[in-house]
Coordinates of C-alpha atoms (C1' of nucleotides) in Angstrom, one line a residue:
Chain A
M1 CA -16.6 -27.0 -5.6
R2 CA -15.7 -25.6 -2.5
E3 CA -19.0 -26.2 -1.3
V4 CA -18.8 -30.0 -1.5
I5 CA -16.0 -30.1 0.3
E6 CA -16.9 -28.3 2.8
S7 CA -20.6 -30.2 2.8
L8 CA -18.1 -33.4 2.8
V9 CA -16.3 -32.4 6.3
S10 CA -19.3 -31.2 8.1
Q11 CA -21.6 -34.4 7.3
A12 CA -17.8 -36.1 8.8
L13 CA -17.7 -33.7 11.1
R14 CA -21.6 -34.4 12.3
S15 CA -22.0 -38.2 11.9
A16 CA -18.8 -38.7 14.0
V17 CA -19.7 -36.3 17.0
E18 CA -23.7 -37.5 16.8
G19 CA -22.4 -41.1 17.1
G20 CA -20.4 -40.5 20.3
R21 CA -17.1 -40.9 18.2
L22 CA -15.8 -37.3 18.7
V23 CA -16.9 -35.3 21.9
L24 CA -17.0 -31.6 20.7
P25 CA -18.9 -28.4 22.6
E26 CA -19.5 -27.9 19.3
L27 CA -19.4 -28.3 15.5
P28 CA -16.3 -26.1 13.9
D29 CA -15.9 -24.8 10.9
P30 CA -15.1 -27.1 8.4
A31 CA -11.7 -25.1 7.5
V32 CA -11.0 -26.3 3.7
E33 CA -8.7 -24.7 1.4
R34 CA -7.2 -24.9 -0.9
P35 CA -2.9 -26.5 0.1
R36 CA 0.2 -24.4 -1.4
D37 CA 2.0 -28.1 -2.6
P38 CA 0.2 -29.8 -5.4
S39 CA 1.1 -32.7 -4.0
H40 CA -1.2 -32.2 -1.0
G41 CA -4.4 -32.7 -3.4
D42 CA -7.0 -30.3 -4.1
W43 CA -8.2 -29.3 -1.1
A44 CA -7.2 -29.6 2.5
T45 CA -8.8 -29.8 5.9
S46 CA -7.0 -28.4 9.0
V47 CA -10.2 -29.2 11.2
A48 CA -8.4 -32.1 13.1
L49 CA -5.9 -29.7 14.3
R50 CA -8.3 -27.1 15.4
S51 CA -10.6 -29.2 17.2
A52 CA -7.8 -31.7 18.4
K53 CA -7.4 -29.5 22.0
A54 CA -11.4 -29.8 22.4
A55 CA -11.6 -33.2 21.7
G56 CA -8.7 -34.5 24.1
M57 CA -7.4 -36.3 21.0
N58 CA -4.0 -35.9 19.2
P59 CA -4.8 -34.4 15.7
R60 CA -4.2 -37.4 13.9
Q61 CA -6.5 -39.5 15.1
V62 CA -9.0 -37.1 15.1
A63 CA -8.2 -36.7 11.4
Q64 CA -8.5 -40.5 11.3
I65 CA -11.9 -40.5 12.3
L66 CA -13.0 -38.1 10.4
S67 CA -11.3 -39.7 7.4
D68 CA -13.4 -43.1 8.1
E69 CA -16.6 -40.9 8.2
M70 CA -16.6 -39.1 5.3
S71 CA -18.9 -41.2 2.6
S72 CA -17.3 -42.0 -0.3
H73 CA -18.0 -38.8 -3.1
P74 CA -17.8 -39.6 -6.8
D75 CA -16.0 -36.7 -7.3
I76 CA -13.0 -37.4 -4.4
D77 CA -10.6 -40.3 -5.1
A78 CA -8.5 -40.1 -2.1
V79 CA -8.9 -39.0 1.6
E80 CA -5.3 -38.7 3.4
I81 CA -4.1 -37.6 6.6
A82 CA -0.8 -36.2 6.2
G83 CA 1.6 -34.4 8.9
P84 CA 0.6 -33.2 11.8
G85 CA -3.2 -33.9 11.4
F86 CA -4.5 -32.3 7.8
I87 CA -6.6 -33.8 5.5
N88 CA -6.2 -33.3 2.3
L89 CA -8.5 -34.6 -0.6
R90 CA -7.7 -35.4 -4.5
V91 CA -10.7 -34.2 -6.9
S92 CA -11.2 -37.1 -9.5
A93 CA -10.0 -36.8 -12.8
N94 CA -13.8 -36.6 -14.1
A95 CA -14.9 -33.8 -12.3
L96 CA -11.8 -31.7 -13.7
Q97 CA -13.3 -32.7 -17.2
R98 CA -16.7 -31.6 -16.5
V99 CA -14.8 -27.9 -15.8
L100 CA -13.9 -28.2 -19.5
R101 CA -17.5 -28.6 -20.2
E102 CA -18.8 -25.5 -17.8
V103 CA -16.3 -23.5 -19.2
H104 CA -17.8 -23.9 -22.9
E105 CA -21.0 -23.8 -21.9
R106 CA -21.1 -20.6 -19.8
G107 CA -18.4 -18.7 -22.4
A108 CA -17.9 -15.0 -21.4
G109 CA -19.7 -15.6 -18.2
F110 CA -17.7 -18.3 -17.0
G111 CA -16.2 -17.2 -13.6
R112 CA -19.5 -15.3 -13.0
I113 CA -20.9 -16.3 -9.5
D114 CA -23.2 -14.2 -7.3
L115 CA -21.8 -12.7 -4.1
G116 CA -23.4 -9.2 -4.9
K117 CA -26.9 -10.6 -5.4
G118 CA -27.7 -7.6 -7.4
A119 CA -26.4 -5.0 -4.9
R120 CA -25.8 -1.7 -6.6
V121 CA -22.2 -0.5 -5.4
Q122 CA -20.7 2.7 -7.0
V123 CA -17.4 3.2 -7.5
E124 CA -16.1 6.7 -7.7
F125 CA -12.2 6.7 -8.9
V126 CA -9.8 9.4 -10.8
S127 CA -12.0 12.4 -9.8
A128 CA -9.0 14.7 -11.0
N129 CA -9.5 18.1 -11.1
P130 CA -10.4 19.4 -14.7
V131 CA -7.3 22.5 -14.4
G132 CA -4.9 20.3 -16.3
P133 CA -3.7 16.7 -17.6
M134 CA -4.3 13.9 -15.6
H135 CA -0.4 12.5 -14.1
V136 CA 0.5 8.6 -14.0
G137 CA -1.0 8.2 -10.7
H138 CA -4.1 8.9 -12.2
G139 CA -4.1 6.1 -15.1
R140 CA -3.4 3.7 -12.2
W141 CA -6.3 4.3 -10.4
A142 CA -8.0 4.7 -13.4
A143 CA -7.0 1.4 -14.3
L144 CA -7.6 0.1 -10.9
G145 CA -11.1 1.7 -10.2
D146 CA -12.5 0.4 -13.7
S147 CA -11.3 -3.2 -13.1
M148 CA -12.7 -3.4 -9.8
A149 CA -15.9 -2.5 -11.6
R150 CA -14.8 -5.1 -13.7
V151 CA -15.0 -7.6 -11.0
L152 CA -18.0 -6.8 -8.8
E153 CA -20.2 -7.2 -12.2
H154 CA -18.6 -10.5 -12.5
A155 CA -19.1 -10.8 -9.1
G156 CA -23.3 -10.3 -9.4
Y157 CA -23.1 -6.5 -8.3
S158 CA -24.8 -4.2 -9.9
V159 CA -22.1 -0.7 -11.2
Q160 CA -21.7 2.3 -11.5
R161 CA -18.8 4.0 -12.5
E162 CA -18.5 7.8 -11.2
F163 CA -15.9 10.5 -11.7
Y164 CA -16.3 13.5 -8.8
V165 CA -15.6 17.0 -11.0
N166 CA -14.3 19.3 -8.6
D167 CA -15.6 22.5 -11.0
A168 CA -16.0 25.2 -8.0
G169 CA -13.6 26.4 -5.8
V170 CA -10.1 28.4 -5.2
Q171 CA -8.2 26.0 -7.8
M172 CA -10.5 26.6 -10.4
D173 CA -9.8 31.0 -10.0
T174 CA -6.2 29.8 -10.0
F175 CA -6.8 28.0 -13.3
A176 CA -8.8 30.7 -14.6
K177 CA -6.2 33.7 -14.0
S178 CA -3.4 31.6 -15.4
V179 CA -4.9 31.0 -18.4
A180 CA -6.1 34.5 -18.3
A181 CA -2.5 35.7 -17.9
R182 CA -0.9 33.9 -21.1
Y183 CA -3.9 34.9 -23.2
L184 CA -3.0 38.5 -22.0
E185 CA 0.0 37.7 -22.8
L186 CA -0.8 36.5 -26.6
C187 CA -2.7 39.7 -26.5
G188 CA 0.5 41.5 -26.1
R189 CA 0.1 42.5 -22.9
E190 CA 2.2 42.7 -20.2
V191 CA 1.1 40.5 -16.7
D192 CA 1.9 39.9 -13.5
F193 CA 2.1 35.8 -13.0
G194 CA 0.9 35.3 -9.7
E195 CA 3.1 32.8 -7.9
D196 CA 1.1 30.3 -7.1
W197 CA -0.2 30.4 -10.6
Y198 CA -0.4 27.4 -13.0
R199 CA 2.7 27.5 -14.8
G200 CA 2.5 24.6 -17.7
A201 CA 2.5 24.7 -21.1
Y202 CA -1.0 23.3 -21.3
I203 CA -2.5 26.7 -19.8
T204 CA -0.7 28.3 -23.0
D205 CA -2.4 25.6 -25.2
I206 CA -5.7 26.4 -24.1
A207 CA -5.6 30.2 -24.0
R208 CA -4.0 30.0 -27.1
E209 CA -7.1 28.0 -28.7
I210 CA -9.2 30.6 -27.5
F211 CA -6.9 33.4 -28.8
D212 CA -7.2 31.5 -31.8
A213 CA -11.3 31.2 -31.4
E214 CA -11.8 35.0 -30.0
G215 CA -9.1 36.8 -31.4
D216 CA -8.6 39.7 -28.2
A217 CA -11.9 40.5 -27.8
W218 CA -11.6 39.7 -24.2
A219 CA -8.4 41.9 -23.8
D220 CA -9.8 45.2 -22.8
V221 CA -12.6 44.1 -20.4
A222 CA -13.1 44.0 -16.8
S223 CA -10.5 41.1 -15.6
A224 CA -13.3 39.0 -13.8
D225 CA -15.8 38.8 -16.8
R226 CA -12.6 37.3 -18.7
E227 CA -11.9 34.9 -15.5
S228 CA -15.4 34.0 -15.5
H229 CA -16.1 33.4 -19.2
F230 CA -12.7 31.8 -19.3
K231 CA -12.8 29.6 -16.2
E232 CA -16.0 27.9 -18.1
T233 CA -14.3 27.7 -21.9
A234 CA -11.2 26.5 -20.9
Y235 CA -12.7 24.0 -18.2
V236 CA -15.2 22.4 -20.3
Q237 CA -11.9 21.9 -22.8
V238 CA -9.9 20.2 -20.0
L239 CA -12.8 17.8 -18.9
E240 CA -13.4 16.4 -22.4
H241 CA -9.5 15.9 -22.9
L242 CA -10.0 13.8 -19.4
K243 CA -12.9 11.7 -21.3
H244 CA -11.0 11.6 -24.3
V245 CA -7.6 10.3 -22.6
L246 CA -9.5 8.1 -20.7
H247 CA -11.8 6.5 -23.2
G248 CA -8.2 5.7 -25.2
M249 CA -8.0 3.0 -22.1
G250 CA -11.4 2.0 -22.0
V251 CA -12.4 3.7 -19.0
D252 CA -16.0 4.9 -19.4
F253 CA -18.1 6.9 -16.7
D254 CA -21.6 6.3 -16.5
V255 CA -21.8 10.3 -14.1
W256 CA -19.7 12.9 -14.1
F257 CA -20.7 14.9 -11.2
S258 CA -20.9 18.4 -10.7
E259 CA -19.5 19.8 -7.5
R260 CA -21.3 23.2 -8.4
T261 CA -24.4 21.2 -8.3
L262 CA -23.9 21.0 -4.1
H263 CA -23.6 24.4 -4.1
A264 CA -26.6 26.1 -6.8
S265 CA -29.4 26.7 -4.5
V266 CA -32.8 24.9 -4.8
D267 CA -35.9 26.0 -3.3
G268 CA -33.8 28.6 -1.2
S269 CA -31.0 26.2 0.1
S270 CA -27.9 24.5 -1.1
E271 CA -27.4 20.6 -0.8
V272 CA -24.8 21.2 1.0
E273 CA -26.5 23.8 3.6
K274 CA -29.3 20.8 3.8
T275 CA -26.9 18.5 4.7
I276 CA -25.6 20.7 7.3
E277 CA -28.8 20.7 8.7
A278 CA -29.7 17.1 8.1
L279 CA -26.3 16.5 11.1
R280 CA -27.9 19.0 12.9
S281 CA -30.6 17.8 13.6
A282 CA -29.0 14.7 14.3
G283 CA -27.1 16.1 16.7
H284 CA -24.1 16.4 15.0
I285 CA -23.5 20.0 14.9
Y286 CA -22.3 22.9 16.8
E287 CA -21.4 26.1 16.5
K288 CA -17.7 27.9 17.9
D289 CA -15.8 31.0 16.9
D290 CA -18.2 32.1 14.6
A291 CA -17.5 28.6 12.5
T292 CA -19.7 25.5 12.1
W293 CA -18.6 22.2 13.5
F294 CA -18.9 18.9 13.0
A295 CA -18.4 16.4 15.6
S296 CA -16.9 13.5 13.8
M297 CA -14.5 12.5 16.9
P298 CA -17.7 10.5 18.5
F299 CA -17.4 7.8 15.3
G300 CA -13.6 7.9 15.2
D301 CA -12.0 11.1 13.9
D302 CA -9.5 12.8 15.3
K303 CA -10.8 16.0 15.5
D304 CA -14.2 17.9 14.7
R305 CA -13.5 19.3 11.9
V306 CA -14.9 23.1 11.0
L307 CA -18.1 22.7 7.8
K308 CA -18.6 26.8 7.5
K309 CA -15.6 29.3 8.1
A310 CA -16.1 32.2 9.8
D311 CA -16.3 33.9 6.6
G312 CA -19.6 32.7 5.7
S313 CA -17.8 30.2 3.1
Y314 CA -18.2 26.3 3.4
T315 CA -15.2 23.9 3.2
Y316 CA -14.4 21.1 0.9
F317 CA -15.1 18.6 3.4
A318 CA -18.4 20.3 4.0
A319 CA -19.0 19.8 -0.1
D320 CA -17.9 16.2 0.0
I321 CA -20.1 15.3 3.0
A322 CA -23.3 16.4 1.0
Y323 CA -21.6 15.1 -2.2
H324 CA -21.9 11.1 -0.2
K325 CA -25.2 11.9 1.6
D326 CA -26.1 12.5 -2.2
K327 CA -24.8 9.2 -3.2
F328 CA -26.6 7.1 -0.8
D329 CA -29.6 9.1 -1.4
R330 CA -29.5 7.9 -5.2
G331 CA -29.6 4.2 -2.9
F332 CA -26.6 2.6 -3.5
D333 CA -26.2 -0.1 -1.1
R334 CA -22.2 0.0 -1.2
V335 CA -20.0 3.2 -2.3
I336 CA -16.8 2.4 -2.6
D337 CA -14.0 5.6 -3.4
I338 CA -10.9 5.0 -4.7
W339 CA -8.2 8.3 -3.3
G340 CA -4.8 8.3 -4.0
A341 CA -2.3 8.1 -1.0
D342 CA -1.8 11.5 -0.7
H343 CA -5.5 12.2 0.7
H344 CA -5.4 9.2 3.6
G345 CA -5.0 11.3 5.9
Y346 CA -9.3 11.9 4.8
V347 CA -10.4 8.5 5.7
K348 CA -11.2 9.1 8.7
R349 CA -13.4 12.2 8.5
M350 CA -15.0 10.7 5.9
E351 CA -16.1 7.5 7.3
A352 CA -17.4 9.6 10.0
A353 CA -19.5 11.3 8.1
V354 CA -21.2 8.3 6.4
A355 CA -21.9 7.4 9.2
A356 CA -23.1 10.5 10.8
L357 CA -25.7 10.2 7.9
G358 CA -26.7 7.5 9.5
H359 CA -24.5 4.9 6.6
P360 CA -22.1 3.3 9.2
G361 CA -20.0 0.8 7.1
K362 CA -21.2 0.8 3.7
L363 CA -17.9 3.5 2.3
D364 CA -15.0 1.6 1.7
V365 CA -12.2 4.0 1.1
V366 CA -9.7 2.1 -1.0
I367 CA -6.3 4.2 -1.3
G368 CA -4.3 3.8 -4.2
Q369 CA -0.2 3.7 -3.7
L370 CA 1.5 6.5 -5.9
V371 CA 3.5 5.4 -9.1
N372 CA 7.2 6.0 -9.8
L373 CA 8.1 6.8 -12.8
F374 CA 11.4 4.8 -14.8
R375 CA 13.2 4.6 -18.0
D376 CA 15.0 1.4 -18.2
G377 CA 15.8 2.0 -14.8
E378 CA 16.8 5.5 -14.4
V379 CA 14.1 7.6 -12.4
V380 CA 12.1 10.1 -14.3
R381 CA 12.6 13.4 -12.7
M382 CA 9.0 15.2 -12.7
S383 CA 8.7 19.1 -11.2
K384 CA 5.5 20.5 -10.8
R385 CA 6.7 24.5 -10.5
T386 CA 8.5 24.0 -13.9
G387 CA 5.2 22.2 -15.4
E388 CA 8.0 19.6 -16.4
M389 CA 6.8 15.9 -16.6
V390 CA 5.5 12.5 -18.3
T391 CA 1.5 12.9 -18.0
F392 CA -0.6 10.4 -18.4
E393 CA -1.2 10.8 -22.0
D394 CA 2.1 10.8 -23.0
L395 CA 2.9 7.4 -21.1
L396 CA -0.6 6.0 -23.2
D397 CA 0.6 7.4 -26.2
E398 CA 4.0 5.5 -25.6
V399 CA 3.3 2.1 -23.9
G400 CA -0.2 1.7 -25.8
P401 CA -3.1 1.0 -23.6
D402 CA -2.5 -2.7 -23.0
A403 CA 0.6 -2.5 -21.1
A404 CA -0.2 0.6 -19.4
R405 CA -3.2 -1.3 -17.8
Y406 CA -1.5 -4.4 -17.0
F407 CA 1.2 -3.0 -14.8
F408 CA -1.0 -0.8 -13.1
L409 CA -2.5 -4.0 -11.6
R410 CA 0.0 -6.1 -11.3
R411 CA 0.7 -4.9 -7.3
S412 CA -1.2 -4.2 -4.9
T413 CA -2.9 -1.1 -4.5
D414 CA -1.7 -0.5 -2.0
Q415 CA 1.8 -0.9 -2.3
P416 CA 4.1 2.0 -4.4
L417 CA 4.6 0.6 -8.0
D418 CA 7.7 1.1 -10.1
F419 CA 6.8 2.1 -13.3
D420 CA 9.7 1.1 -16.1
I421 CA 8.2 2.6 -19.5
G422 CA 11.2 1.1 -21.2
L423 CA 10.1 -2.3 -20.1
A424 CA 6.0 -1.8 -20.7
K425 CA 7.2 -1.3 -24.2
Q426 CA 9.6 -4.2 -24.7
Q427 CA 8.0 -7.3 -26.3
S428 CA 10.0 -9.5 -24.8
N429 CA 10.0 -12.5 -22.0
E430 CA 10.4 -9.5 -19.4
N431 CA 7.1 -8.2 -20.5
P432 CA 4.2 -9.9 -18.6
V433 CA 1.5 -8.9 -20.5
Y434 CA 2.9 -10.2 -24.0
Y435 CA 3.5 -12.9 -21.8
V436 CA -0.5 -13.5 -21.1
Q437 CA -1.6 -12.5 -24.3
Y438 CA 0.5 -15.2 -26.4
A439 CA -0.8 -17.7 -24.8
H440 CA -4.2 -16.4 -26.6
A441 CA -2.4 -16.0 -29.6
R442 CA -1.2 -19.4 -29.6
I443 CA -3.9 -21.3 -28.7
C444 CA -5.7 -19.1 -32.0
S445 CA -3.1 -20.4 -33.8
I446 CA -3.7 -24.2 -32.9
L447 CA -6.9 -23.5 -33.6
R448 CA -6.4 -22.4 -37.1
K449 CA -3.7 -25.1 -37.8
A450 CA -6.0 -27.9 -36.6
A451 CA -8.6 -26.3 -39.0
G452 CA -6.3 -27.2 -41.7
A453 CA -6.1 -23.0 -42.6
D454 CA -3.4 -21.0 -44.4
T455 CA -2.2 -19.5 -41.1
S456 CA -0.8 -16.7 -43.5
D457 CA -4.1 -16.0 -44.8
E458 CA -6.1 -13.4 -42.1
T459 CA -9.0 -12.7 -44.5
V460 CA -10.3 -16.3 -44.5
D461 CA -13.1 -16.5 -41.4
I462 CA -12.3 -20.1 -39.9
S463 CA -14.7 -19.8 -37.1
A464 CA -17.0 -22.3 -38.5
T465 CA -14.4 -24.8 -38.6
I466 CA -12.9 -24.5 -35.9
A467 CA -16.7 -24.7 -33.3
S468 CA -16.9 -27.7 -35.6
L469 CA -13.9 -29.4 -34.0
V470 CA -14.3 -27.9 -30.4
T471 CA -17.0 -30.1 -29.7
D472 CA -18.8 -31.5 -26.7
E473 CA -18.7 -35.2 -28.4
A474 CA -15.3 -35.0 -27.7
P475 CA -13.9 -38.1 -25.3
L476 CA -12.5 -36.2 -22.5
D477 CA -11.7 -38.7 -20.2
L478 CA -8.4 -39.0 -22.2
L479 CA -7.2 -36.1 -20.3
A480 CA -5.8 -37.2 -17.9
S481 CA -2.0 -36.6 -17.8
D482 CA -0.2 -34.4 -15.2
P483 CA 0.0 -31.8 -17.8
E484 CA -3.7 -31.5 -18.8
L485 CA -4.8 -32.0 -15.3
A486 CA -3.0 -28.9 -14.1
L487 CA -4.4 -27.2 -16.4
M488 CA -7.9 -28.0 -16.0
R489 CA -7.0 -27.6 -11.8
K490 CA -6.3 -23.9 -12.5
L491 CA -9.2 -23.4 -14.9
A492 CA -11.3 -24.4 -11.9
E493 CA -10.1 -21.5 -9.9
F494 CA -11.2 -18.7 -12.1
P495 CA -14.4 -18.4 -9.9
E496 CA -12.9 -18.2 -6.8
V497 CA -10.3 -15.8 -8.0
V498 CA -13.0 -13.7 -9.1
E499 CA -14.3 -14.2 -5.5
V500 CA -11.2 -13.2 -3.5
A501 CA -10.6 -10.3 -5.9
A502 CA -14.4 -8.6 -5.4
T503 CA -14.1 -9.5 -1.6
Q504 CA -10.9 -8.4 -1.1
L505 CA -11.6 -5.1 -4.2
A506 CA -7.9 -6.2 -4.4
P507 CA -8.2 -6.5 -9.0
A508 CA -4.4 -7.5 -9.0
K509 CA -5.2 -11.2 -8.2
L510 CA -6.0 -11.2 -12.1
T511 CA -3.1 -10.4 -13.8
R512 CA -1.3 -13.0 -10.9
Y513 CA -4.4 -15.5 -11.8
A514 CA -3.5 -14.2 -15.9
E515 CA 0.2 -15.3 -15.3
D516 CA -0.3 -18.8 -13.8
L517 CA -3.2 -20.0 -16.3
A518 CA -1.2 -18.5 -18.8
A519 CA 1.9 -21.1 -17.5
S520 CA 0.1 -23.7 -16.8
F521 CA -1.7 -24.1 -20.7
H522 CA 2.6 -23.1 -21.8
Q523 CA 3.6 -26.1 -19.8
F524 CA 0.4 -28.1 -21.4
Y525 CA 1.4 -27.4 -25.2
T526 CA 5.3 -28.4 -24.1
L527 CA 4.0 -31.5 -23.2
C528 CA 1.2 -32.3 -25.0
R529 CA 1.0 -33.0 -28.9
V530 CA -2.4 -31.2 -29.7
V531 CA -3.2 -31.6 -33.3
D532 CA -1.6 -35.0 -33.9
P533 CA -3.3 -36.6 -37.2
G534 CA -2.8 -40.2 -36.4
K535 CA -4.6 -40.0 -32.5
P536 CA -8.1 -38.3 -33.3
E537 CA -10.1 -39.2 -30.3
L538 CA -6.9 -37.2 -28.4
T539 CA -6.7 -34.2 -30.5
S540 CA -10.1 -33.7 -30.3
A541 CA -10.3 -34.0 -26.4
R542 CA -7.1 -31.6 -26.5
L543 CA -8.6 -28.6 -29.0
Y544 CA -11.3 -28.8 -26.5
A545 CA -9.4 -27.7 -23.1
A546 CA -6.7 -25.6 -25.5
D547 CA -10.4 -23.6 -26.2
A548 CA -11.5 -23.9 -23.1
T549 CA -8.4 -21.9 -22.1
R550 CA -8.7 -19.5 -24.7
I551 CA -12.0 -18.6 -23.7
A552 CA -11.0 -18.5 -19.6
L553 CA -7.9 -16.4 -20.8
A554 CA -9.9 -14.1 -22.8
G555 CA -12.4 -13.6 -20.0
V556 CA -9.6 -12.8 -17.5
L557 CA -8.0 -10.4 -19.8
A558 CA -11.5 -9.1 -19.9
L559 CA -11.2 -7.8 -16.2
V560 CA -8.1 -6.4 -16.4
G561 CA -9.6 -4.4 -19.4
V562 CA -6.6 -5.8 -21.9
G563 CA -7.0 -6.9 -25.2
A564 CA -6.8 -10.5 -26.1
P565 CA -4.9 -10.7 -29.6
E566 CA -5.3 -13.9 -32.4
R567 CA -2.5 -13.1 -33.4
M568 CA 0.8 -11.1 -32.3
Chain B
rG1 C1' 5.0 14.6 18.4
rC2 C1' 0.7 12.0 16.4
rG3 C1' -2.1 8.5 12.7
rC4 C1' -1.8 5.5 8.3
rC5 C1' 0.7 2.0 4.9
rC6 C1' 5.1 -0.7 3.8
rU7 C1' 10.2 -3.8 5.5
rU8 C1' 10.1 -11.3 2.5
rA9 C1' 15.7 -14.4 -2.7
rG10 C1' 20.8 -9.7 -6.3
rC11 C1' 15.8 -6.6 -8.5
rU12 C1' 10.7 -6.6 -8.7
rC13 C1' 7.2 -8.5 -5.8
rA14 C1' 2.8 -12.5 -4.5
rG15 C1' 1.8 -15.2 0.1
rU16 C1' -4.4 -11.4 5.5
rG17 C1' -2.9 -18.5 11.4
rG18 C1' -1.1 -24.1 8.3
rA19 C1' 2.4 -28.7 5.6
rU20 C1' 9.8 -28.4 3.4
rA21 C1' 8.2 -19.7 2.4
rG22 C1' 6.7 -18.8 -3.8
rA23 C1' 6.7 -16.2 -9.0
rG24 C1' 8.9 -12.8 -12.7
rC25 C1' 14.1 -10.7 -14.0
rG26 C1' 19.0 -11.1 -13.2
rU27 C1' 22.6 -15.8 -12.9
rC28 C1' 24.3 -20.7 -14.6
rC29 C1' 22.6 -25.8 -17.1
rG30 C1' 19.9 -28.3 -20.7
rG31 C1' 15.2 -28.2 -24.8
rC32 C1' 12.8 -27.0 -31.5
rU33 C1' 14.1 -32.2 -38.7
rA34 C1' 6.2 -32.0 -34.8
rC35 C1' 0.6 -27.6 -33.7
rG36 C1' 3.7 -20.1 -32.6
rA37 C1' 11.3 -20.8 -28.9
rA38 C1' 7.8 -13.8 -27.0
rC39 C1' 7.5 -21.1 -25.2
rC40 C1' 9.9 -25.2 -21.5
rG41 C1' 12.3 -27.7 -17.9
rG42 C1' 16.5 -27.9 -13.9
rG43 C1' 20.5 -25.8 -10.2
rA44 C1' 22.2 -21.7 -6.9
rG45 C1' 20.4 -18.2 -4.5
rG46 C1' 16.3 -16.9 2.4
rC47 C1' 18.1 -15.7 11.0
rC48 C1' 10.4 -13.5 6.1
rG49 C1' 14.3 -5.5 9.3
rC50 C1' 15.3 -6.1 14.6
rA51 C1' 12.9 -8.3 19.6
rG52 C1' 9.2 -10.1 22.7
rG53 C1' 3.8 -12.2 23.6
rU54 C1' -0.3 -14.6 22.1
rU55 C1' -1.4 -21.3 20.4
rC56 C1' -1.2 -27.1 18.2
rG57 C1' 0.8 -24.2 14.4
rA58 C1' 3.0 -17.1 13.0
rA59 C1' 5.7 -13.9 7.1
rU60 C1' 0.6 -13.8 8.7
rC61 C1' -2.4 -11.6 15.0
rC62 C1' -0.7 -8.3 19.7
rU63 C1' 3.3 -4.9 22.1
rG64 C1' 8.0 -2.6 21.7
rC65 C1' 12.4 -1.0 18.4
rA66 C1' 15.0 0.7 14.0
rG67 C1' 14.1 1.8 8.6
rG68 C1' 11.3 4.3 4.3
rG69 C1' 7.0 6.5 2.3
rC70 C1' 2.7 9.6 2.9
rG71 C1' -0.7 12.7 5.2
rC72 C1' -1.5 15.8 10.1
rA73 C1' -5.9 23.9 7.7
rC74 C1' -12.1 27.7 9.4
rC75 C1' -6.3 24.5 1.8
rA76 C1' -8.0 21.8 -1.8

RNA sequence: GCGCCCUUAGCUCAGUGGAUAGAGCGUCCGGCUACGAACCGGGAGGCCGCAGGUUCGAAUCCUGCAGGGCGCACCA
């Protein structure tokens, strides 16, 4: 619809200029927008205001000329000049009714657009260290990344979800030492527990599993052997656990990428080394103070960065550059990283590295702010030192995946989120996830009612009956009252919401739209009796509209990653 | 000290140059002998942190200031 309006405005501009009624150095952008106030119509353009100065007239005069030039269009009922010089356009009821047909025709594909034109995009998210449970922030980034992937797919991109496993480095060693120490305790040995080791109860749980399975066989071997064995068994356990928890909220990754593969030697050198050599031959590497440096400042970083330390080992950043090189080597047109807010200081150097690798502008780093946990208004205190914390798994168990995912997406990404466990569990009008799901269940109930089914009997399959009731033969021109038009207008917005959410990488737009659509339906329901035995034609048309709303609600909830229940 | 993010109704937040700044919650009033009241309608409630600037027009862009959060390693 936007295209129709834009071309209408553009044509009016062109014909006014060509006819000499408007003198402009160049044709301005049609600048079509949806007015905030519905009484201003469906679409508006401020082009008259923008070009008044260049035309040497006052804005309302320009608007008058343009509206005179606007040819009549079957989808436009009215063209009005308002305020300081806006041109407001009203879409015809007929055009809105056609949206209902489109929804039924496209089904779950309603709102699918071709913004991405099949471009390959990778979304990397969560990437929690495999040395312990995920915290609540990881849960938010999981919801965010997965939903972003879903939206991008709906917008015509080919999307891959990836989890970067930091399975190399000192934290893994610390992890192994911690588990080994707890294991030795279980074997009855005295141990010195390191100051900076992991103290969470889960460490002991993992040690106990090993102890139960293998007894004290590892108690008297060299500590290096013990730790290396424990590192492998324990980290695989944690990784499986992460997969399990994420799967439980509907998040499944296509690729689990191991950091170790970047350090492994292939044909005499590792990916990390090859990456540094690639940067070196491009002139971005120098040696200083026995270390190897990446000249990142020319690419906008605050200072140059060390890749290979004086002791011969590589920095985390070096591996991360090799990782991003690998991503682009795999042929992605675009790479999106979702990082926690505590890593935002890292963005500039990563962007610099990607540019130096020859892929400027192809990396988008989305910074996900943290989550503050509340329970019925009280802050939930957590301490990493004592290992006392509410993990993401705890949260999922308590509030369920639907409420968790929905709440995580209700705030914009760059905004810290206050998550109230009590509220998320509450099945009341304060809980927006139920508001939306209720609208869906309500529609299903209406359809069951219309089918004349015994609504208490859940075993009877009435989908065939419903299908016969919801028919393209329905006289949609009967749908012309305000709540009916408002509902159809809201349905028509769905493809635009997908476009904005995909363009801005902002899945939070989806929950807002879902609530708006649910509200439009509830208003329609309150004012328009759907099933009315005395008015079979009107009933038929309204069932068609209700079912279209059901399809769209299920569609937007699917992008959020939340279920659309038929009963609740 | 430097960098990034944030500051909008009592609370939690939408609003990335347009018209009288919106929503939910809370509060007050009203609506079920009709399809799900987990719903709907209405009222009250705002120097959009402060001060300048840019322009036809600024919550939105620029500069400065104040307040809050997070970062500033040859750590990961």
